[in-house]
Amino acid sequence: MTARWLEEAVEACGLTATPRFPRDLAAEVPLRLPVTLVPLPRVTPESVRDWLRRRRLHPPGTDVPRGLHGCMVARAGVGILFHDSEEDEAEHRFTLAHEVAHFVLDQWLPRKRAVRVFGEGILPVLDGLRPPTPEESLTALFERVSLEVEVKLMDRSPSGLFSSGRVAESERRADRLAQELLAPAALVTPLVRDVSEEEGVDRVVARFGLPGEAARTYVQLLRRRLRMPRFSCQRFLGVDGG
């Protein structure tokens, strides 16, 4: 059973299951989402800021210089996905999926929900052109709708740890959506049923092109689900770790 939030995200991004795997998100994403892909030889907060400054675009801020697999900069409903052009193919594929997942979960879907509640008159707030009125702020609170202009998820401690529980949860959900986009659970589960973990990982790597660590995490998740009882309150409520 797939969690409801995950089903909504897959549907919203328009990247429905393809008959061909491994998936080529570099070709698919620009056709489905307002996201521009930018390859860089090395992705760091500084290289991202430099690229944006040269084009007179507002750069994100972070105080921890570090190497990144990828970085999504999103504002006003559009995104720029910076990715490491020198990564190996499997890691690169998962990086693209993970950053696209951030765009969908942290920008695209919240924006759609806000417009659904307030109408298009809320777009200037979401685009940073005006602050929300007191009435809009109160409605957003009661409707549990985000009116944030930017969602900052790059911040880490000097040791590389997530700066908050919110960032950690966002990363977990982005990984889960990335797994579903690259290797839908409905297709992966039969491959990992009744085989050892190692064989399951090998099958997922070979069939869907996931990097080894991401494939192992995914196989472990699906194997835990297969051991669940026929009825589970968690599964019924759609919070089964998906």
One Martini backbone bead per residue (centre of mass of N, CA, C, O) as a GRO file, in nm:
protein
  242
    1MET     BB    1   0.094   0.037   0.025
    2THR     BB    2   0.051   0.368  -0.058
    3ALA     BB    3   0.094   0.664   0.036
    4ARG     BB    4  -0.086   0.944  -0.019
    5TRP     BB    5   0.143   1.152  -0.057
    6LEU     BB    6   0.283   0.988  -0.283
    7GLU     BB    7   0.058   0.975  -0.490
    8GLU     BB    8   0.026   1.281  -0.520
    9ALA     BB    9   0.317   1.340  -0.617
   10VAL     BB   10   0.325   1.165  -0.869
   11GLU     BB   11   0.085   1.302  -1.008
   12ALA     BB   12   0.185   1.604  -1.001
   13CYS     BB   13   0.458   1.558  -1.178
   14GLY     BB   14   0.386   1.361  -1.438
   15LEU     BB   15   0.575   1.092  -1.372
   16THR     BB   16   0.491   0.838  -1.499
   17ALA     BB   17   0.511   0.533  -1.576
   18THR     BB   18   0.753   0.350  -1.747
   19PRO     BB   19   0.856   0.091  -1.972
   20ARG     BB   20   1.145   0.225  -1.922
   21PHE     BB   21   1.447   0.084  -1.792
   22PRO     BB   22   1.608   0.311  -1.702
   23ARG     BB   23   1.552   0.631  -1.623
   24ASP     BB   24   1.520   0.961  -1.805
   25LEU     BB   25   1.502   1.255  -1.642
   26ALA     BB   26   1.653   1.462  -1.819
   27ALA     BB   27   1.424   1.437  -2.043
   28GLU     BB   28   1.147   1.453  -1.876
   29VAL     BB   29   1.131   1.700  -1.681
   30PRO     BB   30   1.112   1.952  -1.884
   31LEU     BB   31   0.824   1.837  -1.995
   32ARG     BB   32   0.663   1.844  -1.691
   33LEU     BB   33   0.840   2.076  -1.559
   34PRO     BB   34   0.952   2.396  -1.420
   35VAL     BB   35   1.264   2.278  -1.498
   36THR     BB   36   1.610   2.348  -1.485
   37LEU     BB   37   1.907   2.206  -1.606
   38VAL     BB   38   2.237   2.223  -1.434
   39PRO     BB   39   2.557   2.163  -1.511
   40LEU     BB   40   2.834   2.081  -1.291
   41PRO     BB   41   3.152   1.988  -1.196
   42ARG     BB   42   3.078   2.135  -0.907
   43VAL     BB   43   2.869   2.119  -0.624
   44THR     BB   44   2.816   2.423  -0.451
   45PRO     BB   45   2.712   2.692  -0.293
   46GLU     BB   46   2.911   2.878  -0.450
   47SER     BB   47   2.853   2.783  -0.746
   48VAL     BB   48   2.555   2.857  -0.735
   49ARG     BB   49   2.579   3.156  -0.667
   50ASP     BB   50   2.750   3.234  -0.912
   51TRP     BB   51   2.549   3.154  -1.131
   52LEU     BB   52   2.321   3.344  -1.034
   53ARG     BB   53   2.471   3.617  -1.032
   54ARG     BB   54   2.542   3.624  -1.340
   55ARG     BB   55   2.201   3.633  -1.374
   56ARG     BB   56   2.058   3.803  -1.153
   57LEU     BB   57   1.999   3.602  -0.917
   58HIS     BB   58   1.871   3.474  -0.632
   59PRO     BB   59   2.051   3.350  -0.378
   60PRO     BB   60   2.118   3.124  -0.162
   61GLY     BB   61   2.174   3.059   0.187
   62THR     BB   62   2.495   2.943   0.327
   63ASP     BB   63   2.755   2.853   0.581
   64VAL     BB   64   2.832   2.564   0.440
   65PRO     BB   65   3.094   2.443   0.285
   66ARG     BB   66   3.002   2.198   0.028
   67GLY     BB   67   2.943   1.914  -0.118
   68LEU     BB   68   2.722   1.818  -0.388
   69HIS     BB   69   2.504   1.644  -0.581
   70GLY     BB   70   2.268   1.864  -0.542
   71CYS     BB   71   2.043   2.151  -0.641
   72MET     BB   72   1.749   2.331  -0.544
   73VAL     BB   73   1.607   2.623  -0.698
   74ALA     BB   74   1.308   2.785  -0.573
   75ARG     BB   75   1.068   3.011  -0.739
   76ALA     BB   76   0.763   3.097  -0.844
   77GLY     BB   77   0.723   2.785  -0.963
   78VAL     BB   78   1.034   2.750  -1.019
   79GLY     BB   79   1.330   2.562  -1.131
   80ILE     BB   80   1.679   2.486  -1.038
   81LEU     BB   81   1.893   2.214  -1.136
   82PHE     BB   82   2.176   2.116  -0.979
   83HIS     BB   83   2.442   1.909  -1.122
   84ASP     BB   84   2.674   1.655  -1.136
   85SER     BB   85   2.861   1.583  -1.425
   86GLU     BB   86   3.069   1.356  -1.267
   87GLU     BB   87   2.883   1.151  -1.204
   88ASP     BB   88   2.763   0.865  -1.189
   89GLU     BB   89   2.487   0.736  -1.329
   90ALA     BB   90   2.332   0.639  -1.076
   91GLU     BB   91   2.373   0.887  -0.895
   92HIS     BB   92   2.256   1.090  -1.095
   93ARG     BB   93   1.971   0.975  -1.108
   94PHE     BB   94   1.908   1.015  -0.802
   95THR     BB   95   1.958   1.315  -0.784
   96LEU     BB   96   1.737   1.407  -0.973
   97ALA     BB   97   1.502   1.276  -0.816
   98HIS     BB   98   1.547   1.419  -0.545
   99GLU     BB   99   1.521   1.717  -0.649
  100VAL     BB  100   1.244   1.688  -0.773
  101ALA     BB  101   1.107   1.612  -0.510
  102HIS     BB  102   1.152   1.882  -0.373
  103PHE     BB  103   0.989   2.051  -0.567
  104VAL     BB  104   0.717   1.908  -0.533
  105LEU     BB  105   0.696   1.909  -0.209
  106ASP     BB  106   0.812   2.229  -0.149
  107GLN     BB  107   0.652   2.386  -0.406
  108TRP     BB  108   0.429   2.271  -0.595
  109LEU     BB  109   0.214   2.165  -0.392
  110PRO     BB  110   0.185   2.411  -0.199
  111ARG     BB  111   0.094   2.599  -0.427
  112LYS     BB  112  -0.160   2.446  -0.511
  113ARG     BB  113  -0.300   2.461  -0.235
  114ALA     BB  114  -0.315   2.770  -0.210
  115VAL     BB  115  -0.486   2.815  -0.468
  116ARG     BB  116  -0.724   2.637  -0.376
  117VAL     BB  117  -0.795   2.825  -0.128
  118PHE     BB  118  -0.747   3.142  -0.257
  119GLY     BB  119  -0.644   3.161  -0.526
  120GLU     BB  120  -0.460   3.366  -0.747
  121GLY     BB  121  -0.427   3.607  -0.534
  122ILE     BB  122  -0.172   3.452  -0.385
  123LEU     BB  123   0.079   3.470  -0.576
  124PRO     BB  124   0.227   3.731  -0.473
  125VAL     BB  125   0.306   3.594  -0.209
  126LEU     BB  126   0.462   3.344  -0.326
  127ASP     BB  127   0.654   3.561  -0.500
  128GLY     BB  128   0.728   3.816  -0.302
  129LEU     BB  129   0.539   4.093  -0.359
  130ARG     BB  130   0.373   4.030  -0.089
  131PRO     BB  131   0.220   4.024   0.195
  132PRO     BB  132   0.019   3.887   0.399
  133THR     BB  133  -0.264   3.905   0.531
  134PRO     BB  134  -0.417   3.846   0.821
  135GLU     BB  135  -0.634   3.664   0.691
  136GLU     BB  136  -0.441   3.480   0.534
  137SER     BB  137  -0.278   3.378   0.775
  138LEU     BB  138  -0.516   3.250   0.925
  139THR     BB  139  -0.612   3.061   0.704
  140ALA     BB  140  -0.346   2.906   0.672
  141LEU     BB  141  -0.347   2.791   0.956
  142PHE     BB  142  -0.624   2.634   0.941
  143GLU     BB  143  -0.545   2.493   0.648
  144ARG     BB  144  -0.246   2.413   0.629
  145VAL     BB  145  -0.091   2.650   0.464
  146SER     BB  146   0.169   2.756   0.272
  147LEU     BB  147   0.344   3.100   0.238
  148GLU     BB  148   0.614   3.044   0.141
  149VAL     BB  149   0.864   3.147  -0.071
  150GLU     BB  150   1.094   2.982   0.079
  151VAL     BB  151   1.274   2.669   0.109
  152LYS     BB  152   1.517   2.578   0.349
  153LEU     BB  153   1.752   2.279   0.301
  154MET     BB  154   2.081   2.324   0.309
  155ASP     BB  155   2.127   2.332   0.597
  156ARG     BB  156   2.417   2.267   0.803
  157SER     BB  157   2.635   2.146   0.987
  158PRO     BB  158   2.973   2.119   1.000
  159SER     BB  159   2.925   1.787   1.000
  160GLY     BB  160   2.645   1.752   0.805
  161LEU     BB  161   2.399   1.788   0.960
  162PHE     BB  162   2.094   1.843   1.019
  163SER     BB  163   1.938   2.143   1.135
  164SER     BB  164   1.657   1.978   1.137
  165GLY     BB  165   1.371   1.794   1.146
  166ARG     BB  166   1.250   1.913   0.888
  167VAL     BB  167   1.485   1.845   0.701
  168ALA     BB  168   1.492   1.540   0.751
  169GLU     BB  169   1.201   1.486   0.649
  170SER     BB  170   1.241   1.600   0.365
  171GLU     BB  171   1.461   1.396   0.284
  172ARG     BB  172   1.299   1.139   0.321
  173ARG     BB  173   1.073   1.208   0.115
  174ALA     BB  174   1.257   1.249  -0.129
  175ASP     BB  175   1.367   0.963  -0.135
  176ARG     BB  176   1.093   0.817  -0.168
  177LEU     BB  177   1.011   0.954  -0.434
  178ALA     BB  178   1.258   0.870  -0.594
  179GLN     BB  179   1.208   0.568  -0.578
  180GLU     BB  180   0.927   0.574  -0.720
  181LEU     BB  181   1.019   0.699  -0.991
  182LEU     BB  182   1.249   0.479  -1.058
  183ALA     BB  183   1.094   0.239  -0.861
  184PRO     BB  184   0.818   0.105  -0.843
  185ALA     BB  185   0.678  -0.085  -0.601
  186ALA     BB  186   0.500  -0.267  -0.788
  187LEU     BB  187   0.772  -0.373  -0.936
  188VAL     BB  188   0.970  -0.447  -0.697
  189THR     BB  189   0.836  -0.648  -0.502
  190PRO     BB  190   0.852  -0.913  -0.678
  191LEU     BB  191   1.176  -0.908  -0.679
  192VAL     BB  192   1.200  -0.928  -0.337
  193ARG     BB  193   1.043  -1.175  -0.309
  194ASP     BB  194   1.183  -1.456  -0.180
  195VAL     BB  195   1.463  -1.316  -0.125
  196SER     BB  196   1.744  -1.196  -0.070
  197GLU     BB  197   1.878  -0.900  -0.012
  198GLU     BB  198   2.108  -0.914  -0.216
  199GLU     BB  199   1.937  -0.999  -0.459
  200GLY     BB  200   1.746  -0.760  -0.451
  201VAL     BB  201   1.956  -0.543  -0.500
  202ASP     BB  202   2.063  -0.649  -0.771
  203ARG     BB  203   1.792  -0.625  -0.921
  204VAL     BB  204   1.749  -0.317  -0.886
  205VAL     BB  205   2.007  -0.223  -1.016
  206ALA     BB  206   1.966  -0.366  -1.294
  207ARG     BB  207   1.668  -0.258  -1.364
  208PHE     BB  208   1.680   0.070  -1.240
  209GLY     BB  209   1.964   0.215  -1.163
  210LEU     BB  210   2.044   0.212  -0.876
  211PRO     BB  211   2.219   0.274  -0.626
  212GLY     BB  212   2.324   0.069  -0.385
  213GLU     BB  213   2.227   0.222  -0.126
  214ALA     BB  214   1.941   0.292  -0.227
  215ALA     BB  215   1.856   0.000  -0.286
  216ARG     BB  216   1.885  -0.111   0.000
  217THR     BB  217   1.686   0.075   0.144
  218TYR     BB  218   1.443  -0.012  -0.030
  219VAL     BB  219   1.444  -0.316   0.022
  220GLN     BB  220   1.409  -0.297   0.327
  221LEU     BB  221   1.136  -0.159   0.321
  222LEU     BB  222   0.979  -0.378   0.156
  223ARG     BB  223   1.039  -0.617   0.347
  224ARG     BB  224   0.891  -0.502   0.590
  225ARG     BB  225   0.612  -0.499   0.454
  226LEU     BB  226   0.594  -0.810   0.397
  227ARG     BB  227   0.590  -0.868   0.726
  228MET     BB  228   0.322  -0.762   0.757
  229PRO     BB  229   0.021  -0.771   0.843
  230ARG     BB  230  -0.271  -0.767   0.683
  231PHE     BB  231  -0.344  -0.573   0.924
  232SER     BB  232  -0.284  -0.208   0.950
  233CYS     BB  233  -0.307   0.098   1.078
  234GLN     BB  234  -0.084   0.232   0.920
  235ARG     BB  235  -0.175   0.146   0.638
  236PHE     BB  236  -0.466   0.257   0.655
  237LEU     BB  237  -0.346   0.565   0.707
  238GLY     BB  238  -0.075   0.609   0.530
  239VAL     BB  239   0.192   0.552   0.761
  240ASP     BB  240   0.416   0.311   0.652
  241GLY     BB  241   0.694   0.475   0.560
  242GLY     BB  242   0.643   0.610   0.256
   0.00000   0.00000   0.00000
